[in-house]
Tab-separated table of C-alpha atoms in Angstrom:
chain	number	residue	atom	x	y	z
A	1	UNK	CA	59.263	19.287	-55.142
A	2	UNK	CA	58.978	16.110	-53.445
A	3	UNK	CA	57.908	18.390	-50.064
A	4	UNK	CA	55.601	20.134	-52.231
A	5	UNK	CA	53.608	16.547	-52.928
A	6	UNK	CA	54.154	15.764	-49.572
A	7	UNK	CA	52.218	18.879	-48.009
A	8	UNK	CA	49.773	18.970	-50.779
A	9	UNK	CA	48.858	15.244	-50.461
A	10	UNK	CA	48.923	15.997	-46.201
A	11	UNK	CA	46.461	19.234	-46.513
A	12	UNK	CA	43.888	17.288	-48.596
A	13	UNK	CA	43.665	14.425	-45.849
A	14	UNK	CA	43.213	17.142	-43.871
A	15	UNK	CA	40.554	18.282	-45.848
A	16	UNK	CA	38.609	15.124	-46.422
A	17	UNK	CA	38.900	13.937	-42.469
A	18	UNK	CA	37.248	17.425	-41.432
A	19	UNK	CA	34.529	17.119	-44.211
A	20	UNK	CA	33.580	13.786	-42.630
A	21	UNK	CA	33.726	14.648	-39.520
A	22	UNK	CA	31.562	17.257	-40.357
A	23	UNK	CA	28.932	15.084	-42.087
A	24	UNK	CA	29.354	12.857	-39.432
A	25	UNK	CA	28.679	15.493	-37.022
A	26	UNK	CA	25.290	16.752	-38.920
A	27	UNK	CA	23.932	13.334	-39.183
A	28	UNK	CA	24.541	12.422	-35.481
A	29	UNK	CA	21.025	13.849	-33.931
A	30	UNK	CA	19.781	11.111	-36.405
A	31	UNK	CA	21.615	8.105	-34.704
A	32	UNK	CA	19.218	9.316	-31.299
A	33	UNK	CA	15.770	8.169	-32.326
A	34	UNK	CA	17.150	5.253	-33.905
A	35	UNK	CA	18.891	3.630	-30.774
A	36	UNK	CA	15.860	4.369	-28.710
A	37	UNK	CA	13.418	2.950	-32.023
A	38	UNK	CA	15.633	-0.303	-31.239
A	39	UNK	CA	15.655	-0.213	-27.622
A	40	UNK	CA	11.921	-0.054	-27.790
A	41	UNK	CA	11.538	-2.720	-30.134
A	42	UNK	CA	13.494	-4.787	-27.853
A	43	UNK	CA	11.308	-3.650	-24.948
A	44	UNK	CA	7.986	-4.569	-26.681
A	45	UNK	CA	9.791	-7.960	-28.005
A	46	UNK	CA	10.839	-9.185	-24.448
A	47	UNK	CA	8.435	-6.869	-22.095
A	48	UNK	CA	6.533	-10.175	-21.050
A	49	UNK	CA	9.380	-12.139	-20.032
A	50	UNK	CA	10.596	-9.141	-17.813
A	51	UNK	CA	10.527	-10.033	-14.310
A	52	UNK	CA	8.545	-8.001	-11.885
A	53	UNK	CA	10.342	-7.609	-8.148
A	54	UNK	CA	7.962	-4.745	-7.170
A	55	UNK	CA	4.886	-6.562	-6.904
A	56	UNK	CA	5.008	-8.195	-4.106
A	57	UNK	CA	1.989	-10.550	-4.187
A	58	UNK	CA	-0.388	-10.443	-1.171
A	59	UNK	CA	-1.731	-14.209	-0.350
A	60	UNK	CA	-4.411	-14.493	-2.621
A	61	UNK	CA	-7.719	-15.965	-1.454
A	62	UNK	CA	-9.148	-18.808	-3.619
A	63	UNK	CA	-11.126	-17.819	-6.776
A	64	UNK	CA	-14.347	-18.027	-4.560
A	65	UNK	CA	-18.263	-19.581	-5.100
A	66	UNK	CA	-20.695	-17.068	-5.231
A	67	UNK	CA	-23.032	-18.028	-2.393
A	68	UNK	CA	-26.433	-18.629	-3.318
A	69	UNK	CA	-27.826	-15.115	-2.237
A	70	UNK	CA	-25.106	-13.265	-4.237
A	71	UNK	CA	-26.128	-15.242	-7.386
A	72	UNK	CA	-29.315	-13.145	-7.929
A	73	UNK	CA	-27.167	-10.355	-7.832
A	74	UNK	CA	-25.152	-11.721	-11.505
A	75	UNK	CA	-25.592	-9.261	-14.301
A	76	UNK	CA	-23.966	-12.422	-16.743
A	77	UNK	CA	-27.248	-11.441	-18.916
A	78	UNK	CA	-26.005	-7.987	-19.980
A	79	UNK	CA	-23.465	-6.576	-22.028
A	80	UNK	CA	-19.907	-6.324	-21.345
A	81	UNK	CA	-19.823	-2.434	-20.984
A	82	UNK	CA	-19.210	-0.639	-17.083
A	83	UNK	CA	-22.030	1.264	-15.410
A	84	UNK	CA	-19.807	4.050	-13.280
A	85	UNK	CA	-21.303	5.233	-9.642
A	86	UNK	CA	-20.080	8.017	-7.426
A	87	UNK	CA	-20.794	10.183	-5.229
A	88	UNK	CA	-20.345	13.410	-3.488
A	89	UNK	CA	-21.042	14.456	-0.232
A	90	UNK	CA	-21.094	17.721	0.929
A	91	UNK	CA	-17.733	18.169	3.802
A	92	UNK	CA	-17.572	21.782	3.665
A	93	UNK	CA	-13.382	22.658	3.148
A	94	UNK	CA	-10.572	20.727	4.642
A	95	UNK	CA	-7.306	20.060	4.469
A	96	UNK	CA	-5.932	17.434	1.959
A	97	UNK	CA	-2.006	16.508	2.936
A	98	UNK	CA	0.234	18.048	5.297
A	99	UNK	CA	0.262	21.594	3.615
A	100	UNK	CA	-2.350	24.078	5.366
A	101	UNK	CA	-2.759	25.964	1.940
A	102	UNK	CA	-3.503	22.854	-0.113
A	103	UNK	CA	-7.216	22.978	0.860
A	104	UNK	CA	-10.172	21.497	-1.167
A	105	UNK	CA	-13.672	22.913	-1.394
A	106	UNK	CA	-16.959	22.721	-2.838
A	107	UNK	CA	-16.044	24.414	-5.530
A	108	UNK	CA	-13.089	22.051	-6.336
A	109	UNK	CA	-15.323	19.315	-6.879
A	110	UNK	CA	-17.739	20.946	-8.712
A	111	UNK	CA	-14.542	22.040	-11.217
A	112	UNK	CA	-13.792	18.488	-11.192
A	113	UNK	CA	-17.225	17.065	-11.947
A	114	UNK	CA	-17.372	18.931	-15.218
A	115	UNK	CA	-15.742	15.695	-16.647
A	116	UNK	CA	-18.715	13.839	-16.073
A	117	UNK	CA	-20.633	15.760	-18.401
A	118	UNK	CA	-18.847	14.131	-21.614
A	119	UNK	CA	-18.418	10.300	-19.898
A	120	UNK	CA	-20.654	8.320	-22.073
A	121	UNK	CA	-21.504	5.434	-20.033
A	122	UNK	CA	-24.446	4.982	-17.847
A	123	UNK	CA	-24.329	7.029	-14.433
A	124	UNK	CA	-25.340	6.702	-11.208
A	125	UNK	CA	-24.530	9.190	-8.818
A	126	UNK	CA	-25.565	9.954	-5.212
A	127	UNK	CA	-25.383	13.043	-2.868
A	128	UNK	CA	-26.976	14.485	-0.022
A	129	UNK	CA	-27.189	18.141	-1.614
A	130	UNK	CA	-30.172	19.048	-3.752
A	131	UNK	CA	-27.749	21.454	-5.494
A	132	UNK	CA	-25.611	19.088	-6.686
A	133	UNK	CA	-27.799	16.608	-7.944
A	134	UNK	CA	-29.763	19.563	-10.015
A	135	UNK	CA	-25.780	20.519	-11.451
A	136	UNK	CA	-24.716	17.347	-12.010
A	137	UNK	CA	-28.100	16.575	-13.820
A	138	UNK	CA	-27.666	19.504	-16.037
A	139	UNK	CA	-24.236	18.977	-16.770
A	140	UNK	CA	-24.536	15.752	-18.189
A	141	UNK	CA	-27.897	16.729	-20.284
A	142	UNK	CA	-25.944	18.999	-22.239
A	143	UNK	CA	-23.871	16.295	-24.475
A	144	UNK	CA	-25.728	12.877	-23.762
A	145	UNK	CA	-29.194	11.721	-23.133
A	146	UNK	CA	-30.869	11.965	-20.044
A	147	UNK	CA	-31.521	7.695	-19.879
A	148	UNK	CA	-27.754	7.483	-18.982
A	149	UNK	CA	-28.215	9.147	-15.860
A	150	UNK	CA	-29.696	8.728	-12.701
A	151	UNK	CA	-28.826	10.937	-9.291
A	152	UNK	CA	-30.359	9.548	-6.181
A	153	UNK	CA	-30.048	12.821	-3.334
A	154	UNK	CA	-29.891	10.795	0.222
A	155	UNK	CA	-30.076	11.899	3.801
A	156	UNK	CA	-26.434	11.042	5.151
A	157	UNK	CA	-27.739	10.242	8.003
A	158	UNK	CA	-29.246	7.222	7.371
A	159	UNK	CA	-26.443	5.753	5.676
A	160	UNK	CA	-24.439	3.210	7.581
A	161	UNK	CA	-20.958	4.255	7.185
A	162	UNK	CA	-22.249	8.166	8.455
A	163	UNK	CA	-23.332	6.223	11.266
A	164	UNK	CA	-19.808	5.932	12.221
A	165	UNK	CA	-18.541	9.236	12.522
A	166	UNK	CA	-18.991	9.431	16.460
A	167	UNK	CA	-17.524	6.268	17.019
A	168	UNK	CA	-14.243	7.249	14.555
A	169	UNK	CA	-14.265	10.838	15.687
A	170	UNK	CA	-13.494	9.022	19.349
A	171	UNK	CA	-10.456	7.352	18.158
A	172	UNK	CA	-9.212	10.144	16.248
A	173	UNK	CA	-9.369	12.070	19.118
A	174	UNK	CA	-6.685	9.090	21.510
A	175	UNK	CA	-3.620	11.417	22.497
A	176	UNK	CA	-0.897	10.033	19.984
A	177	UNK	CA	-3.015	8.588	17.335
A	178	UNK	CA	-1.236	8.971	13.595
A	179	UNK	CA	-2.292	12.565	12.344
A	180	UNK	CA	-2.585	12.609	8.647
A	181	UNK	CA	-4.985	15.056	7.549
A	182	UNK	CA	-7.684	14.634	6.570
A	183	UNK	CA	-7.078	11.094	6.725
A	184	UNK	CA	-6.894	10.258	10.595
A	185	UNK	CA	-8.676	13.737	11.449
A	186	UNK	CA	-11.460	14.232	9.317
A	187	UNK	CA	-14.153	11.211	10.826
A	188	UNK	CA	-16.723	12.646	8.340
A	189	UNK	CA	-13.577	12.596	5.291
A	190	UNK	CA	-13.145	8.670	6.568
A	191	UNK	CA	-16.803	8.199	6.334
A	192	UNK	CA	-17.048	9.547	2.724
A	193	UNK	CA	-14.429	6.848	1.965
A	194	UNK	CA	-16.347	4.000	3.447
A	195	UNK	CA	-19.828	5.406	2.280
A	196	UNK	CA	-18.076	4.126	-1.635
A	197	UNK	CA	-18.913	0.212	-0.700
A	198	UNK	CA	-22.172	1.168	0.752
A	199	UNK	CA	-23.482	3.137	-2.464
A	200	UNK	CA	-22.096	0.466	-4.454
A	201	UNK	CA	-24.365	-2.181	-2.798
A	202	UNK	CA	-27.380	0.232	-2.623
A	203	UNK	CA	-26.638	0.368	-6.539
A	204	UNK	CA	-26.473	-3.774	-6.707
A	205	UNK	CA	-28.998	-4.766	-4.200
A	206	UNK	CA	-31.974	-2.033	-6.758
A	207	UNK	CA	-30.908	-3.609	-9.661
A	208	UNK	CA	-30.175	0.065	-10.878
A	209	UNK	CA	-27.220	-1.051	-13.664
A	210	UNK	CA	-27.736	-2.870	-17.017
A	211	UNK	CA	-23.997	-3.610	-17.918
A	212	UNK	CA	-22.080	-6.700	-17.363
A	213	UNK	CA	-19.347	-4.727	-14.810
A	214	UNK	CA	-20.280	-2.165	-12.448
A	215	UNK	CA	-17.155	0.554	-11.297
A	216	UNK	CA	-17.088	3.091	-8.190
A	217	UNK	CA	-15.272	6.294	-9.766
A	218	UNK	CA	-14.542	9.217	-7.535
A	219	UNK	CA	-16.226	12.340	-8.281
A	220	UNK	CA	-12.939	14.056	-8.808
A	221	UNK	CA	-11.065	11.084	-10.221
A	222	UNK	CA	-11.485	12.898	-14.260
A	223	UNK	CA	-9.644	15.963	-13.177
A	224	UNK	CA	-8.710	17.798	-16.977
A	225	UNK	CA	-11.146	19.449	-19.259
A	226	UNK	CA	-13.010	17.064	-21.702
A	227	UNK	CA	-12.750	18.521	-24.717
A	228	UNK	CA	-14.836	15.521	-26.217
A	229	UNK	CA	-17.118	12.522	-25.128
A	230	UNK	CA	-15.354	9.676	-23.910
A	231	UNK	CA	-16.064	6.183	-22.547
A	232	UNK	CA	-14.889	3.713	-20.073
A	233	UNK	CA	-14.941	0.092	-21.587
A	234	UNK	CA	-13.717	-3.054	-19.436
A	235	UNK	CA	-9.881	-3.357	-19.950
A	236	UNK	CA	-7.928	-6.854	-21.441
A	237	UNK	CA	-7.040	-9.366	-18.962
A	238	UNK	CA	-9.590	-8.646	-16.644
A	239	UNK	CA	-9.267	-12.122	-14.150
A	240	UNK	CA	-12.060	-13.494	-13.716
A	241	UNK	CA	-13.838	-13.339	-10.080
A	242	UNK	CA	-11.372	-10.629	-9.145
A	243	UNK	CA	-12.150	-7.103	-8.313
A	244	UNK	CA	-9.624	-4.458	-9.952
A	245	UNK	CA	-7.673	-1.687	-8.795
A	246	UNK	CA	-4.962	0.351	-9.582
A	247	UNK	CA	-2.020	-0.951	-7.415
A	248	UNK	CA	0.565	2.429	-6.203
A	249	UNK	CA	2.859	0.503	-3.729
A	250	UNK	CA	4.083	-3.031	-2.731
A	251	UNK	CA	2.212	-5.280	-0.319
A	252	UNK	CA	4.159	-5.867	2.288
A	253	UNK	CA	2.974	-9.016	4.006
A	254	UNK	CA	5.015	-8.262	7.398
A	255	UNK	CA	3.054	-4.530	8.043
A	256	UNK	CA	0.534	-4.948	11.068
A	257	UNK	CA	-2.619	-2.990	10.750
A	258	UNK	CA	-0.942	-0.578	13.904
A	259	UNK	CA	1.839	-0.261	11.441
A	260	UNK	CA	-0.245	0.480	8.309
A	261	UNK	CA	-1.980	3.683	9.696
A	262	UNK	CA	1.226	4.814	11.729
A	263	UNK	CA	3.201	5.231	8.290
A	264	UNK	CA	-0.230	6.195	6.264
A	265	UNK	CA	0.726	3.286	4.047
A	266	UNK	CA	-1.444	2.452	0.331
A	267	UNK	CA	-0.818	-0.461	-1.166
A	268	UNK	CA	-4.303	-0.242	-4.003
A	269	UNK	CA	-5.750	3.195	-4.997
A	270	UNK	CA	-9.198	3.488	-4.332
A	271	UNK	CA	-10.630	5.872	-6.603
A	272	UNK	CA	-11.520	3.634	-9.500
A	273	UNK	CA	-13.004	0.197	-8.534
A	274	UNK	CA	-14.173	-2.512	-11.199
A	275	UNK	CA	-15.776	-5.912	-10.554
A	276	UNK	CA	-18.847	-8.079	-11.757
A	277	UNK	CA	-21.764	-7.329	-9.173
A	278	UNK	CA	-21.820	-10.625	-7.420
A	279	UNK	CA	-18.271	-10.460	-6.720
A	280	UNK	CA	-18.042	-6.827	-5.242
A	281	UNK	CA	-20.995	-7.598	-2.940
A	282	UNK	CA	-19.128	-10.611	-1.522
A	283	UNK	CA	-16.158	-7.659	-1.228
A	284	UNK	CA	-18.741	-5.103	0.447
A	285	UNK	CA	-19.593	-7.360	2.948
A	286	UNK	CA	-16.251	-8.062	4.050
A	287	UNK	CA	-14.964	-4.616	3.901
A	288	UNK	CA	-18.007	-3.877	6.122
A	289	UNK	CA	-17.125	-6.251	8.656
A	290	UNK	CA	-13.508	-5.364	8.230
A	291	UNK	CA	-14.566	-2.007	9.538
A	292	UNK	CA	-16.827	-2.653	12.067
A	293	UNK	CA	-13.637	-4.484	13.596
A	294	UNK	CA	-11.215	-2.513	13.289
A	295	UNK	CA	-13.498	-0.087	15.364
A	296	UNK	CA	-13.993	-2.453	17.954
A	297	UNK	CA	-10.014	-2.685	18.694
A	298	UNK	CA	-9.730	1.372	18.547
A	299	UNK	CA	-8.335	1.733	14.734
A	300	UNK	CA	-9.114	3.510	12.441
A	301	UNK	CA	-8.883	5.407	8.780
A	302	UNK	CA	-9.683	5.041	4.774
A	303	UNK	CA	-10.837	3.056	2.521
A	304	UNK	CA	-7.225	2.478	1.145
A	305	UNK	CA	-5.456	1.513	4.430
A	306	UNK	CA	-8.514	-0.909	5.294
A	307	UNK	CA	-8.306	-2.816	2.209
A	308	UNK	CA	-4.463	-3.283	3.097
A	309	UNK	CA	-5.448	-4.175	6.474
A	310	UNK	CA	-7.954	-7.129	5.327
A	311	UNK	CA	-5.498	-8.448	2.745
A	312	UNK	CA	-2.499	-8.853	5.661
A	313	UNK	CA	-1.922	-12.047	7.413
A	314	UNK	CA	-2.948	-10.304	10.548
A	315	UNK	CA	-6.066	-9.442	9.713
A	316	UNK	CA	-9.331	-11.353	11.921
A	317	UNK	CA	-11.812	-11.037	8.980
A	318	UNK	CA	-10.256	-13.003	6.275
A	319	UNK	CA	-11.224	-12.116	2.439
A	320	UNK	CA	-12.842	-13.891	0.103
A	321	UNK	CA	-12.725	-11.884	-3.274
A	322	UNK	CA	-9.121	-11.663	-5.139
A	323	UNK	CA	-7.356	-8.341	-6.154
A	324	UNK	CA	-6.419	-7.977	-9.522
A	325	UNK	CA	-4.346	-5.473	-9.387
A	326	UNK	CA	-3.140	-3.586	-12.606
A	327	UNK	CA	-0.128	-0.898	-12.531
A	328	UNK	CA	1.677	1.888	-14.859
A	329	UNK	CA	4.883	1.094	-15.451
A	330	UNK	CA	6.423	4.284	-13.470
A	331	UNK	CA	4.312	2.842	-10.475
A	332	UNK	CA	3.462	6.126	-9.707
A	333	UNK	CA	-0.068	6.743	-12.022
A	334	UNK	CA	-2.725	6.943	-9.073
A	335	UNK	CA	-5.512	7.341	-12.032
A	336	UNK	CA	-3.949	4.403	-14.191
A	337	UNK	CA	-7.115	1.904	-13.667
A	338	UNK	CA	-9.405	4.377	-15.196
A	339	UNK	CA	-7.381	5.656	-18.203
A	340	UNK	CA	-7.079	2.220	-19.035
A	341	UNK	CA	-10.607	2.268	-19.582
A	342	UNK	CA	-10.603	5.005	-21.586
A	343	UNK	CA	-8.258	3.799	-23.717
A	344	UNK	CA	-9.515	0.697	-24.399
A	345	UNK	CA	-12.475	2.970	-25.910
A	346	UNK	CA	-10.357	5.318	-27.869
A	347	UNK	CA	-8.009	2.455	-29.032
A	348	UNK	CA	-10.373	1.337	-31.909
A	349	UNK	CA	-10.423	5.149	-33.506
A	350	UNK	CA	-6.125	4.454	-33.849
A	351	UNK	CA	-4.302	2.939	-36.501
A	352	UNK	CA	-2.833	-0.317	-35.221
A	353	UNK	CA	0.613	0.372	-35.350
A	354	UNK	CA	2.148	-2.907	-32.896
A	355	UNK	CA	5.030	-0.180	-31.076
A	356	UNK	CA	2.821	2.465	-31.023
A	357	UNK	CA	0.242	0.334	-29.456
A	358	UNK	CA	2.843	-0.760	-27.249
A	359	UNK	CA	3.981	2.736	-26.215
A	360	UNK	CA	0.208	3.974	-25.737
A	361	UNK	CA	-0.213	0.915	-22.734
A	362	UNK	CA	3.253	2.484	-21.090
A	363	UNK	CA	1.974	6.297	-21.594
């Protein structure tokens, strides 16, 4: 009998353990979204006392004095919104990366330029094809009024960074100069990167914007289907007298310019540019004459590795204008600049919720 109370009391243990385990065991996909809820918390709670070994910070140059002729150039007397310039210019198909398939044509940047039709800010856009400035025109009229646009159609050849292609096209063509295509192949590809400060001054120097901050956007930078109007709106913690980009890499400070377009390296992205106008044109002017010598010593490539090359140590023309520069947290987002604008603009139709908020800056 005693056995009998034994085994009885034994097999109902039994049975209560393996109902709680199996409780247990239903509730567990549960304890998932709570530990990461916390860890997040955490994250947001201590996210600005995290230190940051990636960025390795370029010398900065002094927050500068706008030199009297730049000063007529200040749009302090307008509101703080962005007016967005870009460009296209026609160079035929070529090769984009090392993969001979991965080709991009006309047609690609037409595709692209369909998410210009719903960007409601004010636009000004130059080309040197009549057919694109009547698209791109007609695009944008169907969603927003025509006073937001403007589409200047220029002969290339009078542009100064055009100019260059015979000079570049000489260098490209050394035996054992760095082939990245279309990079350090394409002179007319290079000259379409440089031609970006150049329309950006034409822009300042007209008085064509109205808006406090004035941003060069690639054509193609807006690369997904709009499915409503959107806007780009200056992000927080813009510094004052710097000019923004996105940053993808670390600035080395011990690369040589040699160095820089041997290993195609990027330290800034330079699709998306933001800056006050008198502080860019300080910028233009020494990218120009960053350019013109780099030429003269038989080097050569884009926009991106140039503005690496003027912020090194080695570099003769030495810059005036600070980078800000502003990264996603995966250091990977090429585009993060820009959809920081954008959500700066969509924040205010969100609920405040303080993690969600936080999430939406790390997504």
């Amino acid at each position: 009998m005693a056995c009998d109370r034994l085994k009885e009391t034994f097999l109902k243990g039994k049975r209560l353990y393996f109902h709680h385990f199996r409780e247990e065991r239903n509730i567990y996909p549960f304890y998932i979204p709570a530990v990461i809820y916390i860890f997040l918390l955490l994250l947001h709670a201590f996210w600005d006392h995290i230190p940051d070994y990636w960025n390795n910070v370029y010398k900065e140059p002094s927050f500068p004095d706008v030199p009297a002729p730049m000063l007529e150039f200040s749009s302090s007397q307008y509101p703080d919104d962005i007016t967005v310039v870009t460009g296209y210019f026609n160079l035929g198909t070529f090769q984009k990366g090392p993969l001979m398939h991965h080709v991009f044509t006309v047609d690609t940047y037409k595709k692209w330029m369909n998410a210009y039709s719903k960007l409601n800010n004010s636009v000004i856009a130059f080309t040197d094809s009549e057919d694109i400035a009547r698209l791109f025109k007609k695009m944008r009229s169907r969603y927003l009024p025509e006073s937001l646009t403007q589409v200047h159609v220029l002969t290339r050849d009078d542009l100064w960074a055009f100019k260059l292609a015979p000079k570049i096209k000489d260098i490209y063509a050394e035996p054992n100069y760095p082939r990245y295509y279309p990079n350090t192949v394409n002179e007319y590809y290079s000259c379409a990167m440089h031609v970006k400060y150049e329309l950006l001054e034409i822009a300042i120097k007209k008085k064509l914007l109205r808006t406090r901050y004035i941003s060069w956007v690639d054509i193609g930078y807006f690369r997904e289907n709009m499915n409503k109007l959107y806007r780009l709106e200056p992000p927080d913690n813009l510094k004052e007298g710097h000019i923004a980009y996105t940053q993808i890499h670390p600035f080395y400070s011990y690369m040589q310019p040699e160095d820089i377009i041997k290993s195609n390296s990027v330290w800034i992205a330079g699709g998306f540019i933001l800056g006050k106008p008198e502080y860019l044109m300080i910028l233009i002017k020494d990218y120009k004459n960053m350019v013109e010598d780099l030429i003269s010593k038989r080097l050569m490539d884009t926009d991106q590795q140039i503005l690496y090359m003027l912020y090194s140590r080695f570099s003769d023309i030495k810059p005036r204008v600070p980078i800000q520069t502003i990264y996603h947290l995966c250091r990977c987002n090429w585009f993060f600049l820009g959809e920081l604008c954008r959500d700066k603009y969509d924040r205010q139709f969100r609920p405040f919720v303080p993690i969600m908020n936080f999430l939406s800056h790390l997504l």
